[in-house]
Amino acid sequence: MKLDVIKLDGGKAGNIELDAELFGLEPRADILHRVVRWQRNNAQAGTHKVKTRSEVDYSTKKIYRQKGTGGARHGARSAPIFRGGGVYKGPVVRSHGHDLPKKFRKLGLKHALSAKAKAGELVVIEDAAAEGKTGALAKQVANLGWKRALIIDGATVNEGFLKASRNIEGLDILPSMGANVYDILRRDTLVLTKAGVEALEARLK
């Protein structure tokens, strides 16, 4: 499939042939869902923790005599039914992550790229280079109509462009190795540089 290539100033820079295996698939929501869920679960901290009965700081002395009180038989103030006692089966520190085959992750990225291409939300630019001036870049982005955009460059990102884009709301920049399903889907526009297209094709072949 062919797509027009533009410059940051809106001018045309020819066209590019996109690989149908990456950009021409019929997007499947089930594959995208599984990969996004894998990403978000791996990012979840899992540092929540409560004290169990063995961890609360209480004396082990029997709190009152066994018989004659008219109440239930208790041996320790650390029991879960008492205020300040240990929590029964509460959360513990653990990882929420789970495994997902590398081939499936790669397939998910292909379907994310194809979903953007099918929706008409894919833009290819000649390169992402700037002199580090936020105002000038913000004006170019506004003229192009990018409100929530993700820009994926080649192996590295131009330092001046990265510096200029830092304070522009709704604009994210990633190198090709940082491209992932979640970030692609959460932005309205996916912008690839020509170097980014080549790097993604090499990575996903």
Tab-separated table of N, CA and C in Angstrom, residues 25-103:
chain	number	residue	atom	x	y	z
A	25	LEU	N	-3.082	-5.668	7.464
A	25	LEU	CA	-3.844	-6.749	8.098
A	25	LEU	C	-5.225	-6.257	8.523
A	26	GLU	N	-6.146	-7.205	8.670
A	26	GLU	CA	-7.466	-6.871	9.216
A	26	GLU	C	-7.336	-6.877	10.741
A	27	PRO	N	-7.436	-5.718	11.396
A	27	PRO	CA	-7.178	-5.653	12.849
A	27	PRO	C	-8.115	-6.547	13.661
A	28	ARG	N	-7.535	-7.250	14.606
A	28	ARG	CA	-8.331	-8.127	15.485
A	28	ARG	C	-8.284	-7.597	16.908
A	29	ALA	N	-9.463	-7.285	17.432
A	29	ALA	CA	-9.555	-6.692	18.769
A	29	ALA	C	-9.077	-7.650	19.854
A	30	ASP	N	-9.278	-8.968	19.646
A	30	ASP	CA	-8.882	-9.932	20.686
A	30	ASP	C	-7.358	-9.973	20.839
A	31	ILE	N	-6.635	-9.886	19.730
A	31	ILE	CA	-5.168	-9.888	19.795
A	31	ILE	C	-4.671	-8.604	20.460
A	32	LEU	N	-5.227	-7.467	20.053
A	32	LEU	CA	-4.826	-6.186	20.636
A	32	LEU	C	-5.122	-6.149	22.131
A	33	HIS	N	-6.271	-6.695	22.516
A	33	HIS	CA	-6.659	-6.712	23.930
A	33	HIS	C	-5.674	-7.524	24.763
A	34	ARG	N	-5.286	-8.690	24.256
A	34	ARG	CA	-4.369	-9.552	25.008
A	34	ARG	C	-3.005	-8.894	25.192
A	35	VAL	N	-2.515	-8.216	24.148
A	35	VAL	CA	-1.194	-7.584	24.245
A	35	VAL	C	-1.241	-6.371	25.173
A	36	VAL	N	-2.300	-5.567	25.081
A	36	VAL	CA	-2.434	-4.400	25.963
A	36	VAL	C	-2.558	-4.856	27.417
A	37	ARG	N	-3.321	-5.915	27.651
A	37	ARG	CA	-3.481	-6.436	29.011
A	37	ARG	C	-2.136	-6.923	29.558
A	38	TRP	N	-1.350	-7.578	28.711
A	38	TRP	CA	-0.014	-8.047	29.117
A	38	TRP	C	0.877	-6.857	29.482
A	39	GLN	N	0.825	-5.806	28.666
A	39	GLN	CA	1.628	-4.607	28.933
A	39	GLN	C	1.236	-3.942	30.247
A	40	ARG	N	-0.067	-3.739	30.435
A	40	ARG	CA	-0.531	-3.031	31.632
A	40	ARG	C	-0.298	-3.842	32.900
A	41	ASN	N	-0.459	-5.162	32.818
A	41	ASN	CA	-0.207	-6.004	33.987
A	41	ASN	C	1.265	-5.983	34.382
A	42	ASN	N	2.156	-5.979	33.380
A	42	ASN	CA	3.583	-5.925	33.682
A	42	ASN	C	3.970	-4.586	34.294
A	43	ALA	N	3.221	-3.528	33.957
A	43	ALA	CA	3.518	-2.195	34.489
A	43	ALA	C	2.938	-1.981	35.886
A	44	GLN	N	2.014	-2.849	36.301
A	44	GLN	CA	1.363	-2.678	37.610
A	44	GLN	C	2.363	-2.969	38.731
A	45	ALA	N	2.404	-2.107	39.724
A	45	ALA	CA	3.448	-2.187	40.750
A	45	ALA	C	3.361	-3.459	41.601
A	46	GLY	N	2.184	-3.778	42.116
A	46	GLY	CA	2.056	-4.971	42.958
A	46	GLY	C	2.758	-4.830	44.301
A	47	THR	N	2.913	-3.589	44.792
A	47	THR	CA	3.613	-3.378	46.069
A	47	THR	C	2.644	-3.231	47.240
A	48	HIS	N	1.360	-3.519	47.019
A	48	HIS	CA	0.389	-3.408	48.121
A	48	HIS	C	0.630	-4.536	49.133
A	49	LYS	N	0.504	-4.200	50.408
A	49	LYS	CA	0.817	-5.182	51.447
A	49	LYS	C	0.088	-4.827	52.731
A	50	VAL	N	-0.448	-5.845	53.417
A	50	VAL	CA	-1.017	-5.652	54.756
A	50	VAL	C	-0.334	-6.628	55.709
A	51	LYS	N	-0.454	-6.352	56.998
A	51	LYS	CA	0.155	-7.246	57.991
A	51	LYS	C	-0.788	-8.393	58.318
A	52	THR	N	-0.240	-9.565	58.310
A	52	THR	CA	-1.028	-10.747	58.676
A	52	THR	C	-0.973	-10.927	60.199
A	53	ARG	N	-1.639	-11.947	60.681
A	53	ARG	CA	-1.715	-12.178	62.125
A	53	ARG	C	-0.332	-12.380	62.751
A	54	SER	N	0.570	-12.987	62.012
A	54	SER	CA	1.905	-13.262	62.565
A	54	SER	C	2.809	-12.031	62.542
A	55	GLU	N	2.372	-10.956	61.872
A	55	GLU	CA	3.233	-9.781	61.708
A	55	GLU	C	2.838	-8.597	62.586
A	56	VAL	N	1.620	-8.589	63.133
A	56	VAL	CA	1.232	-7.463	63.986
A	56	VAL	C	1.942	-7.564	65.335
A	57	ASP	N	2.183	-6.403	65.943
A	57	ASP	CA	2.989	-6.351	67.165
A	57	ASP	C	2.091	-6.367	68.398
A	58	TYR	N	1.781	-7.559	68.878
A	58	TYR	CA	0.964	-7.715	70.077
A	58	TYR	C	1.571	-8.777	70.972
A	59	SER	N	1.241	-8.689	72.283
A	59	SER	CA	1.674	-9.730	73.218
A	59	SER	C	0.946	-11.037	72.891
A	60	THR	N	1.588	-12.144	73.167
A	60	THR	CA	0.953	-13.451	72.930
A	60	THR	C	0.224	-13.949	74.179
A	61	LYS	N	0.193	-13.102	75.201
A	61	LYS	CA	-0.504	-13.488	76.443
A	61	LYS	C	-2.011	-13.622	76.172
A	62	LYS	N	-2.619	-14.633	76.778
A	62	LYS	CA	-4.060	-14.823	76.622
A	62	LYS	C	-4.785	-13.600	77.188
A	63	ILE	N	-5.711	-13.040	76.404
A	63	ILE	CA	-6.260	-11.723	76.761
A	63	ILE	C	-7.206	-11.768	77.963
A	64	TYR	N	-7.904	-12.864	78.156
A	64	TYR	CA	-8.691	-13.059	79.383
A	64	TYR	C	-8.905	-14.549	79.581
A	65	ARG	N	-9.425	-14.914	80.732
A	65	ARG	CA	-9.519	-16.342	81.059
A	65	ARG	C	-10.465	-17.076	80.117
A	66	GLN	N	-10.282	-18.367	80.013
A	66	GLN	CA	-11.019	-19.180	79.065
A	66	GLN	C	-12.512	-19.244	79.410
A	67	LYS	N	-12.808	-19.414	80.684
A	67	LYS	CA	-14.210	-19.628	81.077
A	67	LYS	C	-14.704	-18.533	82.015
A	68	GLY	N	-15.988	-18.392	82.064
A	68	GLY	CA	-16.602	-17.531	83.057
A	68	GLY	C	-16.836	-16.096	82.632
A	69	THR	N	-16.407	-15.690	81.434
A	69	THR	CA	-16.586	-14.284	81.039
A	69	THR	C	-17.907	-14.066	80.311
A	70	GLY	N	-18.504	-15.146	79.817
A	70	GLY	CA	-19.728	-15.006	79.029
A	70	GLY	C	-19.447	-14.611	77.591
A	71	GLY	N	-18.188	-14.487	77.249
A	71	GLY	CA	-17.813	-14.105	75.873
A	71	GLY	C	-17.157	-15.260	75.133
A	72	ALA	N	-16.756	-14.980	73.896
A	72	ALA	CA	-16.104	-16.010	73.083
A	72	ALA	C	-14.723	-16.327	73.641
A	73	ARG	N	-14.223	-17.496	73.275
A	73	ARG	CA	-12.914	-17.938	73.761
A	73	ARG	C	-11.818	-17.372	72.857
A	74	HIS	N	-11.022	-16.439	73.381
A	74	HIS	CA	-9.949	-15.838	72.592
A	74	HIS	C	-8.596	-16.044	73.243
A	75	GLY	N	-7.578	-16.205	72.421
A	75	GLY	CA	-6.237	-16.415	72.945
A	75	GLY	C	-5.284	-15.285	72.620
A	76	ALA	N	-5.611	-14.425	71.638
A	76	ALA	CA	-4.654	-13.377	71.256
A	76	ALA	C	-5.385	-12.162	70.675
A	77	ARG	N	-4.839	-10.977	70.964
A	77	ARG	CA	-5.410	-9.741	70.450
A	77	ARG	C	-5.113	-9.570	68.945
A	78	SER	N	-4.209	-10.402	68.432
A	78	SER	CA	-3.830	-10.297	67.016
A	78	SER	C	-4.830	-10.965	66.073
A	79	ALA	N	-5.899	-11.526	66.614
A	79	ALA	CA	-6.909	-12.185	65.775
A	79	ALA	C	-7.551	-11.171	64.813
A	80	PRO	N	-7.903	-11.591	63.625
A	80	PRO	CA	-8.443	-10.666	62.617
A	80	PRO	C	-9.719	-9.931	63.017
A	81	ILE	N	-10.491	-10.458	63.960
A	81	ILE	CA	-11.752	-9.794	64.310
A	81	ILE	C	-11.557	-8.582	65.214
A	82	PHE	N	-10.342	-8.413	65.779
A	82	PHE	CA	-10.091	-7.269	66.666
A	82	PHE	C	-9.520	-6.093	65.884
A	83	ARG	N	-9.854	-4.904	66.343
A	83	ARG	CA	-9.272	-3.694	65.765
A	83	ARG	C	-7.753	-3.724	65.977
A	84	GLY	N	-7.000	-3.529	64.912
A	84	GLY	CA	-5.544	-3.574	65.007
A	84	GLY	C	-4.973	-4.966	64.855
A	85	GLY	N	-5.862	-5.937	64.708
A	85	GLY	CA	-5.380	-7.301	64.512
A	85	GLY	C	-4.886	-7.527	63.091
A	86	GLY	N	-4.344	-8.713	62.845
A	86	GLY	CA	-3.852	-9.032	61.508
A	86	GLY	C	-4.989	-9.164	60.513
A	87	VAL	N	-4.685	-8.888	59.240
A	87	VAL	CA	-5.686	-8.993	58.175
A	87	VAL	C	-5.670	-10.408	57.611
A	88	TYR	N	-6.879	-10.962	57.426
A	88	TYR	CA	-6.997	-12.337	56.924
A	88	TYR	C	-6.981	-12.344	55.397
A	89	LYS	N	-6.037	-13.028	54.815
A	89	LYS	CA	-5.912	-13.174	53.355
A	89	LYS	C	-5.906	-11.836	52.611
A	90	GLY	N	-5.170	-10.868	53.149
A	90	GLY	CA	-5.066	-9.558	52.499
A	90	GLY	C	-4.038	-9.582	51.381
A	91	PRO	N	-3.877	-8.460	50.665
A	91	PRO	CA	-2.919	-8.409	49.566
A	91	PRO	C	-1.477	-8.515	50.058
A	92	VAL	N	-0.631	-9.143	49.272
A	92	VAL	CA	0.789	-9.263	49.574
A	92	VAL	C	1.585	-8.783	48.359
A	93	VAL	N	2.856	-8.478	48.570
A	93	VAL	CA	3.703	-8.025	47.470
A	93	VAL	C	3.837	-9.150	46.447
A	94	ARG	N	3.501	-8.839	45.198
A	94	ARG	CA	3.589	-9.857	44.141
A	94	ARG	C	3.632	-9.175	42.781
A	95	SER	N	3.987	-9.944	41.795
A	95	SER	CA	3.999	-9.439	40.424
A	95	SER	C	2.669	-9.768	39.758
A	96	HIS	N	2.099	-8.786	39.054
A	96	HIS	CA	0.849	-9.008	38.330
A	96	HIS	C	1.105	-9.465	36.889
A	97	GLY	N	2.373	-9.485	36.514
A	97	GLY	CA	2.735	-9.813	35.129
A	97	GLY	C	2.490	-11.267	34.785
A	98	HIS	N	2.329	-11.523	33.509
A	98	HIS	CA	2.204	-12.899	33.026
A	98	HIS	C	2.932	-13.005	31.686
A	99	ASP	N	3.201	-14.218	31.275
A	99	ASP	CA	3.956	-14.430	30.044
A	99	ASP	C	3.071	-14.288	28.808
A	100	LEU	N	3.673	-13.843	27.733
A	100	LEU	CA	3.012	-13.787	26.431
A	100	LEU	C	4.093	-14.086	25.393
A	101	PRO	N	3.871	-15.058	24.522
A	101	PRO	CA	4.910	-15.440	23.554
A	101	PRO	C	5.375	-14.260	22.704
A	102	LYS	N	6.666	-14.262	22.382
A	102	LYS	CA	7.258	-13.171	21.601
A	102	LYS	C	6.576	-13.025	20.236
A	103	LYS	N	6.229	-14.152	19.621
A	103	LYS	CA	5.554	-14.110	18.322
A	103	LYS	C	4.207	-13.408	18.426
